[in-house]
């Protein structure tokens, strides 16, 4: 889905999430495990206020396992529970239900102490486009989509998906915008497919990606393109890949657009293995935005 994020559109998205907040006990904040900082909405704390939340690091199968562990520890330090999941394969689904109960334990215990038999926990998913919201909903839903009538306070009828006996999930996720003002964040969103790369210059994206691989995964880069060492000049890497893979124009000149397409395609096809494009220690994360 391509969304043009105009100010009016952002305000509408925010309003929709705020309205639905009243209906749920917990928010599942879905982010891309490869870019847990860049794939968060910049105003998420302000929007969801003090509503309990579970951060879901989705697409964990495509991310560096060790780095994902560091992110989970990072969130834990901030008092936020985070889980690594793979919605496509359905990994981590039971853990979501379990963690939700643990996060809401005090509230549920209080209700029990008052003699109220707790109902199923109600949750909604929020995340930026392409985070995997529909995939996760379908995974959790199996065939358990339950229609409930009009819910007071909201104009549209909400449908709840039953996930086992103890969790109900709102069938429509909250779609929020990413932090796209920042150039580097934009690069990471493009390389992971969260925004269309037609919005960026493909050669710039490739320069960014090669520099990133050089720094974070030099051995994988050398191995993939048979490089004995990594030249300082990124153009020399383009030239080398162009010659190696036959990305040439007439007269034997390197076709840089073809090299760019090839590198980006190979990153997306996981030819370099699972990659994490950001680590918690590299991020300058404002305290109040986590
Ligand atoms: N490898 C992998 N791919 C995933 C995972 N979850 C989702 N995807 C893929 O990511 C892409 C986006 O998933 P969607 O479920 O459409 O994302 P969405 O957040 O609903 O997207 P919008 O409708 O744009 O808001 C699809 O190609 C999914 O197959 C995952 O855990 N692992």
Short mmCIF file of C-alpha atoms and ligand atoms in Angstrom, two decimals:
data_model
loop_
_atom_site.label_atom_id
_atom_site.label_comp_id
_atom_site.label_asym_id
_atom_site.label_seq_id
_atom_site.Cartn_x
_atom_site.Cartn_y
_atom_site.Cartn_z
CA UNK A 1 0.00 0.00 0.00
CA UNK A 2 1.40 3.42 -0.89
CA UNK A 3 0.37 6.22 1.39
CA UNK A 4 1.11 9.86 0.84
CA UNK A 5 1.73 11.25 4.28
CA UNK A 6 0.43 14.78 4.17
CA UNK A 7 -0.15 16.64 7.45
CA UNK A 8 -3.89 16.08 7.08
CA UNK A 9 -3.36 12.39 6.52
CA UNK A 10 -1.16 12.14 9.60
CA UNK A 11 -3.74 13.91 11.73
CA UNK A 12 -6.42 11.50 10.49
CA UNK A 13 -4.23 8.46 11.17
CA UNK A 14 -3.53 9.74 14.65
CA UNK A 15 -7.19 10.40 15.32
CA UNK A 16 -8.13 6.89 14.22
CA UNK A 17 -5.58 5.29 16.50
CA UNK A 18 -6.57 7.55 19.41
CA UNK A 19 -10.23 6.57 19.01
CA UNK A 20 -9.49 2.89 18.99
CA UNK A 21 -7.16 3.19 21.96
CA UNK A 22 -10.20 3.40 24.22
CA UNK A 23 -11.27 -0.04 23.13
CA UNK A 24 -8.12 -1.92 23.99
CA UNK A 25 -6.06 -2.90 27.01
CA UNK A 26 -2.74 -3.17 25.23
CA UNK A 27 -1.01 -1.97 22.07
CA UNK A 28 1.13 -4.23 19.93
CA UNK A 29 3.66 -1.89 18.38
CA UNK A 30 4.94 -3.66 15.29
CA UNK A 31 8.39 -2.65 14.05
CA UNK A 32 10.85 -4.12 11.58
CA UNK A 33 13.52 -6.06 13.50
CA UNK A 34 16.14 -4.90 10.99
CA UNK A 35 15.47 -1.24 11.83
CA UNK A 36 13.67 -1.06 15.18
CA UNK A 37 14.44 2.64 15.59
CA UNK A 38 13.73 3.83 12.05
CA UNK A 39 10.54 1.81 11.66
CA UNK A 40 8.86 3.36 14.70
CA UNK A 41 6.46 6.22 14.47
CA UNK A 42 8.15 9.38 15.83
CA UNK A 43 5.13 10.31 17.95
CA UNK A 44 4.20 6.89 19.21
CA UNK A 45 4.61 7.69 22.92
CA UNK A 46 2.53 10.81 22.63
CA UNK A 47 -0.15 8.99 20.67
CA UNK A 48 -0.55 5.93 22.84
CA UNK A 49 0.08 7.78 26.11
CA UNK A 50 0.34 5.39 29.02
CA UNK A 51 -1.42 2.48 27.41
CA UNK A 52 0.50 -0.73 28.12
CA UNK A 53 2.42 -1.90 25.09
CA UNK A 54 4.32 -4.81 23.70
CA UNK A 55 6.93 -4.07 21.04
CA UNK A 56 7.02 -6.76 18.36
CA UNK A 57 10.25 -6.98 16.37
CA UNK A 58 8.77 -8.49 13.24
CA UNK A 59 10.69 -10.02 10.32
CA UNK A 60 13.20 -11.28 12.87
CA UNK A 61 14.07 -14.00 10.35
CA UNK A 62 15.65 -11.29 8.16
CA UNK A 63 17.55 -9.59 10.99
CA UNK A 64 20.81 -10.41 12.72
CA UNK A 65 19.84 -12.57 15.67
CA UNK A 66 22.50 -11.16 18.00
CA UNK A 67 21.51 -7.58 17.26
CA UNK A 68 17.85 -8.40 17.81
CA UNK A 69 18.79 -9.68 21.27
CA UNK A 70 20.51 -6.36 21.95
CA UNK A 71 17.35 -4.50 20.95
CA UNK A 72 15.24 -6.63 23.26
CA UNK A 73 17.65 -5.84 26.11
CA UNK A 74 17.58 -2.16 25.14
CA UNK A 75 13.80 -2.01 25.34
CA UNK A 76 13.83 -3.95 28.59
CA UNK A 77 16.10 -1.35 30.12
CA UNK A 78 13.50 1.26 29.20
CA UNK A 79 10.82 -0.81 30.92
CA UNK A 80 9.29 -1.96 27.64
CA UNK A 81 8.77 -5.61 26.86
CA UNK A 82 9.85 -6.58 23.32
CA UNK A 83 9.63 -9.88 21.46
CA UNK A 84 11.22 -11.11 18.24
CA UNK A 85 8.66 -12.63 15.89
CA UNK A 86 8.31 -13.91 12.35
CA UNK A 87 4.73 -13.31 11.28
CA UNK A 88 5.24 -14.92 7.93
CA UNK A 89 6.18 -18.28 9.45
CA UNK A 90 4.03 -17.80 12.56
CA UNK A 91 6.92 -17.84 15.00
CA UNK A 92 6.43 -16.15 18.35
CA UNK A 93 2.62 -16.17 18.28
CA UNK A 94 2.16 -17.99 21.60
CA UNK A 95 4.70 -15.70 23.20
CA UNK A 96 2.61 -12.68 22.21
CA UNK A 97 -0.38 -14.00 24.16
CA UNK A 98 1.77 -14.95 27.12
CA UNK A 99 3.60 -11.62 27.24
CA UNK A 100 0.30 -9.71 27.03
CA UNK A 101 -0.92 -11.51 30.13
CA UNK A 102 2.29 -10.83 31.96
CA UNK A 103 2.23 -7.13 31.08
CA UNK A 104 -1.37 -6.81 32.25
CA UNK A 105 -0.98 -9.12 35.23
CA UNK A 106 -1.42 -6.45 37.90
CA UNK A 107 -4.55 -5.09 36.28
CA UNK A 108 -6.00 -8.58 35.90
CA UNK A 109 -5.12 -9.46 39.49
CA UNK A 110 -6.82 -6.29 40.73
CA UNK A 111 -9.97 -7.22 38.85
CA UNK A 112 -9.88 -10.73 40.23
CA UNK A 113 -9.43 -9.37 43.77
CA UNK A 114 -12.59 -7.32 43.26
CA UNK A 115 -14.40 -10.44 42.24
CA UNK A 116 -14.62 -9.47 38.57
CA UNK A 117 -13.96 -12.36 36.28
CA UNK A 118 -11.54 -10.87 33.75
CA UNK A 119 -12.66 -10.90 30.15
CA UNK A 120 -10.32 -11.59 27.26
CA UNK A 121 -7.51 -9.07 26.85
CA UNK A 122 -8.19 -6.65 24.00
CA UNK A 123 -5.34 -5.58 21.78
CA UNK A 124 -4.65 -3.64 18.62
CA UNK A 125 -1.69 -3.58 16.29
CA UNK A 126 -0.08 -0.32 15.24
CA UNK A 127 2.82 0.15 12.87
CA UNK A 128 4.16 1.91 9.82
CA UNK A 129 3.28 0.68 6.31
CA UNK A 130 4.81 -2.65 5.35
CA UNK A 131 5.75 -3.57 8.93
CA UNK A 132 3.75 -6.77 8.50
CA UNK A 133 0.51 -5.81 10.22
CA UNK A 134 -1.82 -7.75 7.91
CA UNK A 135 0.46 -10.77 7.92
CA UNK A 136 0.44 -10.82 11.72
CA UNK A 137 -3.32 -10.36 11.95
CA UNK A 138 -3.87 -13.24 9.53
CA UNK A 139 -1.46 -15.42 11.48
CA UNK A 140 -3.14 -14.72 14.77
CA UNK A 141 -6.62 -14.96 13.30
CA UNK A 142 -6.48 -18.39 11.71
CA UNK A 143 -10.22 -18.62 11.22
CA UNK A 144 -11.34 -16.97 14.39
CA UNK A 145 -12.77 -13.73 13.13
CA UNK A 146 -15.71 -12.80 15.28
CA UNK A 147 -18.13 -10.08 14.35
CA UNK A 148 -19.28 -7.88 17.15
CA UNK A 149 -21.90 -5.23 16.63
CA UNK A 150 -21.51 -1.52 16.95
CA UNK A 151 -19.22 -0.47 19.72
CA UNK A 152 -20.33 2.74 21.43
CA UNK A 153 -18.10 5.68 20.67
CA UNK A 154 -16.93 4.52 17.29
CA UNK A 155 -18.76 5.00 14.06
CA UNK A 156 -17.67 1.82 12.33
CA UNK A 157 -18.43 -1.62 13.63
CA UNK A 158 -15.30 -3.14 15.02
CA UNK A 159 -14.45 -6.71 14.41
CA UNK A 160 -12.52 -8.65 16.95
CA UNK A 161 -10.37 -11.60 16.18
CA UNK A 162 -10.26 -14.26 18.81
CA UNK A 163 -6.78 -15.52 19.54
CA UNK A 164 -7.38 -18.49 21.77
CA UNK A 165 -9.74 -17.85 24.68
CA UNK A 166 -7.86 -15.08 26.34
CA UNK A 167 -7.00 -12.52 23.69
CA UNK A 168 -9.05 -10.49 21.23
CA UNK A 169 -7.42 -8.45 18.51
CA UNK A 170 -8.95 -5.57 16.62
CA UNK A 171 -9.09 -6.67 13.00
CA UNK A 172 -7.95 -3.32 11.57
CA UNK A 173 -4.49 -2.14 12.53
CA UNK A 174 -3.49 1.45 13.19
CA UNK A 175 -1.28 2.67 10.37
CA UNK A 176 1.14 5.37 11.42
CA UNK A 177 3.81 7.25 9.51
CA UNK A 178 7.55 6.66 9.78
CA UNK A 179 10.25 9.22 10.64
CA UNK A 180 11.02 10.04 7.06
CA UNK A 181 12.42 13.56 7.49
CA UNK A 182 15.80 12.14 8.36
CA UNK A 183 17.89 11.19 5.32
CA UNK A 184 19.49 8.16 6.93
CA UNK A 185 16.19 6.86 8.24
CA UNK A 186 14.82 7.28 4.69
CA UNK A 187 17.64 5.13 3.33
CA UNK A 188 16.92 2.39 5.85
CA UNK A 189 13.19 2.50 5.15
CA UNK A 190 13.87 2.19 1.42
CA UNK A 191 16.34 -0.65 1.70
CA UNK A 192 13.92 -2.66 3.85
CA UNK A 193 11.01 -1.91 1.52
CA UNK A 194 8.99 0.32 3.86
CA UNK A 195 9.01 3.17 1.34
CA UNK A 196 9.25 2.96 -2.40
CA UNK A 197 12.80 3.31 -3.62
CA UNK A 198 11.58 5.39 -6.53
CA UNK A 199 11.47 8.15 -3.94
CA UNK A 200 15.24 7.97 -3.68
CA UNK A 201 18.09 7.85 -6.10
CA UNK A 202 19.01 4.18 -6.44
CA UNK A 203 22.72 4.90 -6.76
CA UNK A 204 22.64 6.93 -3.53
CA UNK A 205 20.84 4.07 -1.82
CA UNK A 206 23.50 1.68 -3.07
CA UNK A 207 26.35 3.90 -1.87
CA UNK A 208 24.67 4.04 1.51
CA UNK A 209 24.18 0.25 1.55
CA UNK A 210 27.73 -0.55 0.48
CA UNK A 211 29.14 1.78 3.13
CA UNK A 212 26.91 0.15 5.68
CA UNK A 213 28.00 -3.37 4.66
CA UNK A 214 31.63 -2.28 4.68
CA UNK A 215 31.30 -1.10 8.24
CA UNK A 216 28.95 -3.65 9.75
CA UNK A 217 29.46 -6.80 7.68
CA UNK A 218 32.81 -6.42 5.82
CA UNK A 219 33.47 -10.14 5.51
CA UNK A 220 30.11 -10.83 3.92
CA UNK A 221 30.65 -8.02 1.42
CA UNK A 222 34.14 -9.28 0.51
CA UNK A 223 32.94 -12.82 0.12
CA UNK A 224 29.90 -11.98 -1.99
CA UNK A 225 31.83 -9.89 -4.52
CA UNK A 226 35.20 -11.61 -4.31
CA UNK A 227 36.95 -8.56 -2.94
CA UNK A 228 40.41 -9.14 -1.39
CA UNK A 229 40.18 -5.88 0.45
CA UNK A 230 37.76 -3.00 0.71
CA UNK A 231 38.85 0.09 -1.18
CA UNK A 232 38.26 3.44 0.52
CA UNK A 233 36.54 4.80 -2.56
CA UNK A 234 33.06 3.36 -2.91
CA UNK A 235 33.18 3.98 -6.69
CA UNK A 236 35.97 1.41 -6.87
CA UNK A 237 33.59 -1.13 -5.33
CA UNK A 238 30.95 -0.23 -7.94
CA UNK A 239 33.59 -0.70 -10.67
CA UNK A 240 34.67 -4.03 -9.27
CA UNK A 241 31.10 -5.36 -9.01
CA UNK A 242 30.30 -4.02 -12.50
CA UNK A 243 33.20 -5.90 -14.04
CA UNK A 244 32.62 -9.04 -12.00
CA UNK A 245 28.93 -9.24 -12.87
CA UNK A 246 29.07 -7.80 -16.38
CA UNK A 247 27.07 -4.64 -15.64
CA UNK A 248 28.54 -2.83 -18.61
CA UNK A 249 27.50 -0.31 -21.23
CA UNK A 250 28.92 0.10 -24.71
CA UNK A 251 32.66 0.58 -24.81
CA UNK A 252 33.15 -1.46 -21.65
CA UNK A 253 31.99 1.36 -19.36
CA UNK A 254 30.46 0.38 -16.06
CA UNK A 255 26.68 0.74 -15.94
CA UNK A 256 26.27 2.16 -12.43
CA UNK A 257 22.49 1.93 -12.52
CA UNK A 258 22.72 -1.78 -13.23
CA UNK A 259 25.25 -2.25 -10.40
CA UNK A 260 22.93 -0.35 -8.08
CA UNK A 261 19.93 -2.49 -9.03
CA UNK A 262 21.93 -5.67 -8.58
CA UNK A 263 23.27 -4.78 -5.13
CA UNK A 264 19.89 -3.63 -3.82
CA UNK A 265 18.20 -6.73 -5.21
CA UNK A 266 20.77 -9.01 -3.59
CA UNK A 267 20.42 -7.32 -0.22
CA UNK A 268 16.64 -7.72 -0.39
CA UNK A 269 16.94 -11.34 -1.47
CA UNK A 270 19.07 -11.91 1.65
CA UNK A 271 22.14 -12.87 -0.38
CA UNK A 272 24.19 -11.34 2.43
CA UNK A 273 22.31 -13.31 5.04
CA UNK A 274 20.18 -11.72 7.75
CA UNK A 275 21.13 -8.07 8.27
CA UNK A 276 20.38 -5.57 10.99
CA UNK A 277 20.75 -2.03 9.73
CA UNK A 278 20.89 -0.44 13.14
CA UNK A 279 22.11 -1.32 16.60
CA UNK A 280 20.87 0.26 19.79
CA UNK A 281 24.31 1.57 20.72
CA UNK A 282 24.64 3.42 17.39
CA UNK A 283 21.38 5.24 17.72
CA UNK A 284 20.99 8.60 19.30
CA UNK A 285 17.65 7.88 20.73
CA UNK A 286 15.98 10.63 22.62
CA UNK A 287 15.02 9.41 26.04
CA UNK A 288 11.48 10.67 25.69
CA UNK A 289 10.87 8.87 22.44
CA UNK A 290 11.28 5.32 23.65
N1 LIG B 1 10.44 -12.44 5.99
C1 LIG B 1 9.35 -11.94 6.57
N2 LIG B 1 8.47 -11.24 5.82
C2 LIG B 1 7.38 -10.75 6.42
C3 LIG B 1 7.12 -10.96 7.80
N3 LIG B 1 5.96 -10.33 8.10
C4 LIG B 1 5.52 -9.77 6.96
N4 LIG B 1 6.36 -10.01 5.95
C5 LIG B 1 6.26 -9.53 4.55
O1 LIG B 1 6.30 -8.11 4.57
C6 LIG B 1 5.48 -7.57 3.56
C7 LIG B 1 4.51 -6.58 4.17
O2 LIG B 1 3.59 -7.27 4.98
P1 LIG B 1 2.09 -6.74 5.24
O3 LIG B 1 1.47 -7.66 6.22
O4 LIG B 1 1.41 -6.50 3.95
O5 LIG B 1 2.41 -5.34 5.92
P2 LIG B 1 1.39 -4.24 6.45
O6 LIG B 1 2.03 -3.64 7.67
O7 LIG B 1 0.04 -4.80 6.62
O8 LIG B 1 1.46 -3.20 5.27
P3 LIG B 1 0.46 -1.98 4.87
O9 LIG B 1 -0.81 -2.60 4.39
O10 LIG B 1 1.26 -1.28 3.80
O11 LIG B 1 0.29 -1.10 6.07
C8 LIG B 1 4.81 -8.76 2.88
O12 LIG B 1 5.53 -9.08 1.74
C9 LIG B 1 4.92 -9.86 3.92
O13 LIG B 1 4.95 -11.13 3.34
C10 LIG B 1 8.08 -11.71 8.56
O14 LIG B 1 7.97 -11.90 9.78
N5 LIG B 1 9.16 -12.18 7.88
#
